[in-house]
CSV table of C-alpha atoms and ligand atoms in Angstrom, one decimal:
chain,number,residue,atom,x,y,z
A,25,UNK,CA,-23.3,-11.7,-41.4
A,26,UNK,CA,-22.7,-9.2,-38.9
A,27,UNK,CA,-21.5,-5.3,-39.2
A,28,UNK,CA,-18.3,-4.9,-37.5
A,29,UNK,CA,-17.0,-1.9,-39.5
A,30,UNK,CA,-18.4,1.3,-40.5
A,31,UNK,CA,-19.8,1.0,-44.3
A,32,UNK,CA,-19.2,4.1,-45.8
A,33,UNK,CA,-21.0,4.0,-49.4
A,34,UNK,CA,-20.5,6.5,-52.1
A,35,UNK,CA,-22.6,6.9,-54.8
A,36,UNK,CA,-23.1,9.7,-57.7
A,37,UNK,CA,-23.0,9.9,-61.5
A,38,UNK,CA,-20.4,9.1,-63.1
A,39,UNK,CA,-18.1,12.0,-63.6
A,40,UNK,CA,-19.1,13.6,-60.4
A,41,UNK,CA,-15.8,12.9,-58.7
A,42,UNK,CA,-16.7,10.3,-56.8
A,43,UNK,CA,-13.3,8.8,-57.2
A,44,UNK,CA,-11.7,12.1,-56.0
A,45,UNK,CA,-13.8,12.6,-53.0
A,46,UNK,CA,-12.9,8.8,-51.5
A,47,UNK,CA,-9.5,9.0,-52.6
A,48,UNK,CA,-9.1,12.3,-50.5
A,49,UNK,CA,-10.9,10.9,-47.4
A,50,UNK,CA,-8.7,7.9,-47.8
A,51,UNK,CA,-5.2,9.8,-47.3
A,52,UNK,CA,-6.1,10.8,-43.9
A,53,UNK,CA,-7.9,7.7,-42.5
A,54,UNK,CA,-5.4,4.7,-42.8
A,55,UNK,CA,-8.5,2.6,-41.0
A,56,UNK,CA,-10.2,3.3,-44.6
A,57,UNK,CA,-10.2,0.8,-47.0
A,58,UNK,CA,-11.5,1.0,-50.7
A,59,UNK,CA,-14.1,-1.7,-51.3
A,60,UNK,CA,-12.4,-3.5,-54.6
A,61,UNK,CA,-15.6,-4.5,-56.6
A,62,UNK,CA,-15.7,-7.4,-59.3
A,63,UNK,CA,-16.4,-6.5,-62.5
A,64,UNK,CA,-17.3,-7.4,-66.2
A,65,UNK,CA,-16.0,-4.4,-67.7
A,66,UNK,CA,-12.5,-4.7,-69.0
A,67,UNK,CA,-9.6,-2.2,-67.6
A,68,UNK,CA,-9.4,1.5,-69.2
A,69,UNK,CA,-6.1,2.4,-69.3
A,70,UNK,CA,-3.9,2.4,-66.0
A,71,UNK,CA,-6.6,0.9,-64.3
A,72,UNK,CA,-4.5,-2.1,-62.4
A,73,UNK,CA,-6.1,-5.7,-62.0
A,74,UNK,CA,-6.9,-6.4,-57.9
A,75,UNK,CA,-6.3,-2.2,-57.4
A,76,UNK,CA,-9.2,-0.7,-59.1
A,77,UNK,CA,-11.2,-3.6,-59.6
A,78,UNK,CA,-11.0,-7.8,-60.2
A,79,UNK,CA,-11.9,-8.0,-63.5
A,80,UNK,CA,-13.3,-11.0,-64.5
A,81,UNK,CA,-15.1,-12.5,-67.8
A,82,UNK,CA,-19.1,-12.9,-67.6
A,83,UNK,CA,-18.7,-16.6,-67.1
A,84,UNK,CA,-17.1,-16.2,-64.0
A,85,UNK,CA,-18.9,-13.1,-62.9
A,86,UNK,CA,-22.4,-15.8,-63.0
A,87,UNK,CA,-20.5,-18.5,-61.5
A,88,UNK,CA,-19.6,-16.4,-58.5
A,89,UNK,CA,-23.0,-14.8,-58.5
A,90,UNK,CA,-24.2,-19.0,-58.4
A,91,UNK,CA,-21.9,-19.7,-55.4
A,92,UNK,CA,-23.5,-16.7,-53.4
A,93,UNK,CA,-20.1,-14.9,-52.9
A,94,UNK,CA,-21.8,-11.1,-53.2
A,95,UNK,CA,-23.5,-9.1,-50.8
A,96,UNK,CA,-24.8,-6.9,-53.9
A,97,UNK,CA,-24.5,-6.8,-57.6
A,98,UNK,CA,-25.8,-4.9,-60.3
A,99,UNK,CA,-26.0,-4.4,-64.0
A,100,UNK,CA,-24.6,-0.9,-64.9
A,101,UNK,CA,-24.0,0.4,-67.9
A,102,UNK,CA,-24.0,-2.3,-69.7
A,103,UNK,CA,-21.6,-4.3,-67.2
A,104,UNK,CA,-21.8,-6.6,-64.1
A,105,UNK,CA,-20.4,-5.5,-60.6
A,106,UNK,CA,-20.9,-7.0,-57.6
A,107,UNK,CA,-19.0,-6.7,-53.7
A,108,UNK,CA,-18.3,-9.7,-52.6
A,109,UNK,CA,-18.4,-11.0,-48.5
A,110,UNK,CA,-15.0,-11.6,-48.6
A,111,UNK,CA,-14.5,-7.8,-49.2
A,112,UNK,CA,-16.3,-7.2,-46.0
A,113,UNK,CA,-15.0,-10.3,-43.8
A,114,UNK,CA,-11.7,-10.1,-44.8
A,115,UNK,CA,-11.9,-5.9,-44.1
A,116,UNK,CA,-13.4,-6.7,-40.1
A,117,UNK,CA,-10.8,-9.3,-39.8
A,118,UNK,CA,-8.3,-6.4,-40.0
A,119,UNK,CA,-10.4,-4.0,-38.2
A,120,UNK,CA,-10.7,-1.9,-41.5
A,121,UNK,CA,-14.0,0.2,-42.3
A,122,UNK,CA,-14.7,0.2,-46.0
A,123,UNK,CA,-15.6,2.8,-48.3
A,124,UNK,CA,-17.8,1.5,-51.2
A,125,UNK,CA,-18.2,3.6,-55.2
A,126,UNK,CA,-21.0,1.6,-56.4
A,127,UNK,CA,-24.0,2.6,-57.7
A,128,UNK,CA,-27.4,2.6,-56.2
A,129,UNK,CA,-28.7,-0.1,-56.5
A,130,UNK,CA,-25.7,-1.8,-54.5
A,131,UNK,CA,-26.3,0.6,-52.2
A,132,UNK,CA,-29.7,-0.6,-51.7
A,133,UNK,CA,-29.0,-3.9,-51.5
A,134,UNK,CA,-26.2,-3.1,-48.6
A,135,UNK,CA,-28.7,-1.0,-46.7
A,136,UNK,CA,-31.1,-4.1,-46.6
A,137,UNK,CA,-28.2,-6.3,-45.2
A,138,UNK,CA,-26.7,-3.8,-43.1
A,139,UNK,CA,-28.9,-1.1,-41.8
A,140,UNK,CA,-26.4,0.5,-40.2
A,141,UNK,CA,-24.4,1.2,-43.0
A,142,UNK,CA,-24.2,5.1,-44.4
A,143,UNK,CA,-24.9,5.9,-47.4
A,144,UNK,CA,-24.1,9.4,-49.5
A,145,UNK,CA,-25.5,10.3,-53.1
A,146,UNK,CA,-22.5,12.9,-54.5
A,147,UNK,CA,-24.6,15.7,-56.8
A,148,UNK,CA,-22.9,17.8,-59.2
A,149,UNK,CA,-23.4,21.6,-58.9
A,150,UNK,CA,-25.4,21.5,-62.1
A,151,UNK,CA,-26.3,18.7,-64.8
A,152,UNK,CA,-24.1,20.6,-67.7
A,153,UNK,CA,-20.9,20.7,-65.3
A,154,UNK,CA,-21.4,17.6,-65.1
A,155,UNK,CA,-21.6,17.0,-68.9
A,156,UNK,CA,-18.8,18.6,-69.4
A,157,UNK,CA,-16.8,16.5,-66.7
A,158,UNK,CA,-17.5,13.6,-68.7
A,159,UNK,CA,-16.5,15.1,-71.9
A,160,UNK,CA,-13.3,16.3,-70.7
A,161,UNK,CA,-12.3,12.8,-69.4
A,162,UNK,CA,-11.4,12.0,-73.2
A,163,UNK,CA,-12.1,8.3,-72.8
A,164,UNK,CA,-15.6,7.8,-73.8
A,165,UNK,CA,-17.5,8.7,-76.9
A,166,UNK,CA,-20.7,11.0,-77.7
A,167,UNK,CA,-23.5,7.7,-77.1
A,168,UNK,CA,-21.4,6.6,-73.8
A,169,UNK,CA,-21.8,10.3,-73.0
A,170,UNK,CA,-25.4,10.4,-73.8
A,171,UNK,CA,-25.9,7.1,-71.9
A,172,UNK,CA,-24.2,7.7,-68.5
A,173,UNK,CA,-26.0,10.9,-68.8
A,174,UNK,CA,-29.3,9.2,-68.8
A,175,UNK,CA,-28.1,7.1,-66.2
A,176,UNK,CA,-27.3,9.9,-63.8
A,177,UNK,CA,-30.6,11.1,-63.8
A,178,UNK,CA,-31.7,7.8,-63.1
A,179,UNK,CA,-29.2,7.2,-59.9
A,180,UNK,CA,-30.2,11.2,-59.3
A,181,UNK,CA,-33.7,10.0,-58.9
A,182,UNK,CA,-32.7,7.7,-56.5
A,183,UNK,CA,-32.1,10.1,-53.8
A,184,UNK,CA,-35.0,9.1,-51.3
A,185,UNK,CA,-33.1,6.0,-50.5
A,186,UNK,CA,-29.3,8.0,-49.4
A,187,UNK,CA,-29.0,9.1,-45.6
A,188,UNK,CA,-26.7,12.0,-46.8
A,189,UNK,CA,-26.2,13.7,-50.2
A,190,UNK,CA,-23.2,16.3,-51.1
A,191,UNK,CA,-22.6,18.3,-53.6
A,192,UNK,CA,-19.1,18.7,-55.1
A,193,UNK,CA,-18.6,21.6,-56.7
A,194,UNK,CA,-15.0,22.5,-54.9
A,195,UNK,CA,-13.2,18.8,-54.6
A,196,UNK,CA,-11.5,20.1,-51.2
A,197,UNK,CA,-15.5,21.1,-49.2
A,198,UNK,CA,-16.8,18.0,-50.7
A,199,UNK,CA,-14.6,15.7,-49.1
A,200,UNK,CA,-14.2,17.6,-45.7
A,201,UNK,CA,-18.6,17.4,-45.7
A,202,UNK,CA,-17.4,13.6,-46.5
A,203,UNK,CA,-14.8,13.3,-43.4
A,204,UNK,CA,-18.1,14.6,-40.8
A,205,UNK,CA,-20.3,12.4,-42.2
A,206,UNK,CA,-17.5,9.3,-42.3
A,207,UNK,CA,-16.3,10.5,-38.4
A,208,UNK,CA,-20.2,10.6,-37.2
A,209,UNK,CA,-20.1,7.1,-39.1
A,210,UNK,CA,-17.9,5.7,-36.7
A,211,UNK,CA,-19.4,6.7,-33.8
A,212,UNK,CA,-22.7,4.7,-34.4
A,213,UNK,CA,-23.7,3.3,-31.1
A,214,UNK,CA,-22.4,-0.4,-33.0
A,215,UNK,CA,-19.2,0.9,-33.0
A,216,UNK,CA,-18.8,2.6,-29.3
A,217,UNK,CA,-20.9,0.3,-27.3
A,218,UNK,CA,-17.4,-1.3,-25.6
A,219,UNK,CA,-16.5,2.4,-24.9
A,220,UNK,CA,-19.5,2.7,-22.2
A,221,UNK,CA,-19.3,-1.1,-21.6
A,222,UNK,CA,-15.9,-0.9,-20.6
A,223,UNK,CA,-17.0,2.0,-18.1
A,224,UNK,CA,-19.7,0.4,-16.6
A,225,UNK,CA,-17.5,-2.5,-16.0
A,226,UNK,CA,-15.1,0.0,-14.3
A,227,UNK,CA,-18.0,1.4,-11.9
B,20,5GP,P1,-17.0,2.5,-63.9
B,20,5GP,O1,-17.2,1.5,-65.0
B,20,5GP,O2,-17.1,3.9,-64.5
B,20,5GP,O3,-15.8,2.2,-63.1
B,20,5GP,O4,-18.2,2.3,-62.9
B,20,5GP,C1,-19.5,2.4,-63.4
B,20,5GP,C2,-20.5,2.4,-62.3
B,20,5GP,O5,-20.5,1.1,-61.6
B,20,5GP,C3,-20.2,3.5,-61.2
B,20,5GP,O6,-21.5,4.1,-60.9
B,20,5GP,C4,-19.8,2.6,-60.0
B,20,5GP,O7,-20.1,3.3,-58.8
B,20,5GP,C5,-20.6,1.4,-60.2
B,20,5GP,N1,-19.9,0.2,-59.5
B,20,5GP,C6,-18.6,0.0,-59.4
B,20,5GP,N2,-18.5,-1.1,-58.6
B,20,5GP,C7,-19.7,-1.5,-58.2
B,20,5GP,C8,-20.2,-2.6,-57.4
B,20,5GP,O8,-19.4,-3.4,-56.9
B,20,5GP,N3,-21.5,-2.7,-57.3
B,20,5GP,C9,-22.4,-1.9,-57.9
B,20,5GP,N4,-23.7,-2.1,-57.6
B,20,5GP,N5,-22.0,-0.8,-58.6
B,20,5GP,C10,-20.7,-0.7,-58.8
């Protein structure tokens, strides 16, 4: 499958404000569209079916994983996720770029695929702001804490594989660093070539 749209992929620990950062970027770039992940995990509160993610029950989760329909999947936490190529074919078809919040090794696997995708680890200012992020969300107990606090220095570890990493301390810096990195994104030779095509034509 071929790249026809930039690839923007977020990654961070969980409680790092990934979320906040894309959501931000996403009000000002209409051309930006969310990446809307499959997942084993069921809904937290507010979170809406098709919106946040398609949730879906382990069987099905293997029987899509069978049929070949993701470009990357991973066990996190505990659950399945996975993007699948209709998120990216049905995204070109519109002319859309997508902005991905999966985790890293997702992000891996789309780098393989699609070298020409961008990739950016999100880094908290310190590992107890962090902490205390998570805490204050009020949805998850001490051992999830404990656990997705493992797991961040895990995906922290990781960092040798991102093209870009940003910390987010102020929500507002973090996402303008995030708007360069997503404009230099789209001018990727891949995405301009018709630009000096169209001039040479012209000559
Ligand atoms: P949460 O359950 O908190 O929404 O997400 C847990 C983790 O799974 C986060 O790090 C998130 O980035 C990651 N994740 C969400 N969707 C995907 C996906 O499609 N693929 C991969 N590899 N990770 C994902």
């Amino acid at each position: 499958m071929q790249q026809k749209g930039v690839l923007l992929i977020v990654c961070g620990p969980s409680g790092v404000g990934k979320t906040s950062v894309c959501r931000q970027l996403r009000k000002d770039h209409d051309r930006l569209r969310f990446s809307v992940s499959v997942t084993t995990r069921p809904p937290r509160d507010k979170e809406v079916d098709g919106e946040d993610y398609h949730f879906v029950d382990p069987k099905e989760f293997d029987r899509m994983k069978e049929e070949g329909a993701f470009a990357e999947w991973a066990h996190v936490h505990g659950n399945q996720y996975g993007t699948t190529f209709e998120t990216l074919r049905s995204a070109w078809a519109e002319n859309s770029d997508l902005i991905f919040d999966i985790d890293y090794q997702g992000a891996r696997q789309l780098k393989e695929s699609f070298p020409d995708a961008t990739s950016v680890l999100v880094v908290p200012p310190s590992m107890s702001t962090l902490r205390d992020r998570l805490s204050s969300r009020g949805s998850e107990d001490a051992e999830t804490i404990d656990r997705r606090m493992d797991n961040a220095r895990q995906e922290l570890a990781q960092y040798e594989i991102f093209d870009f990493i940003v910390e987010n301390d102020e929500l507002e810096e973090a996402a303008e660093t995030m708007e360069c990195i997503y404009r230099a994104a789209r001018h990727r030779r891949r995405f301009q070539a018709h630009r000096v095509e169209s001039l040479l034509d012209d000559a």
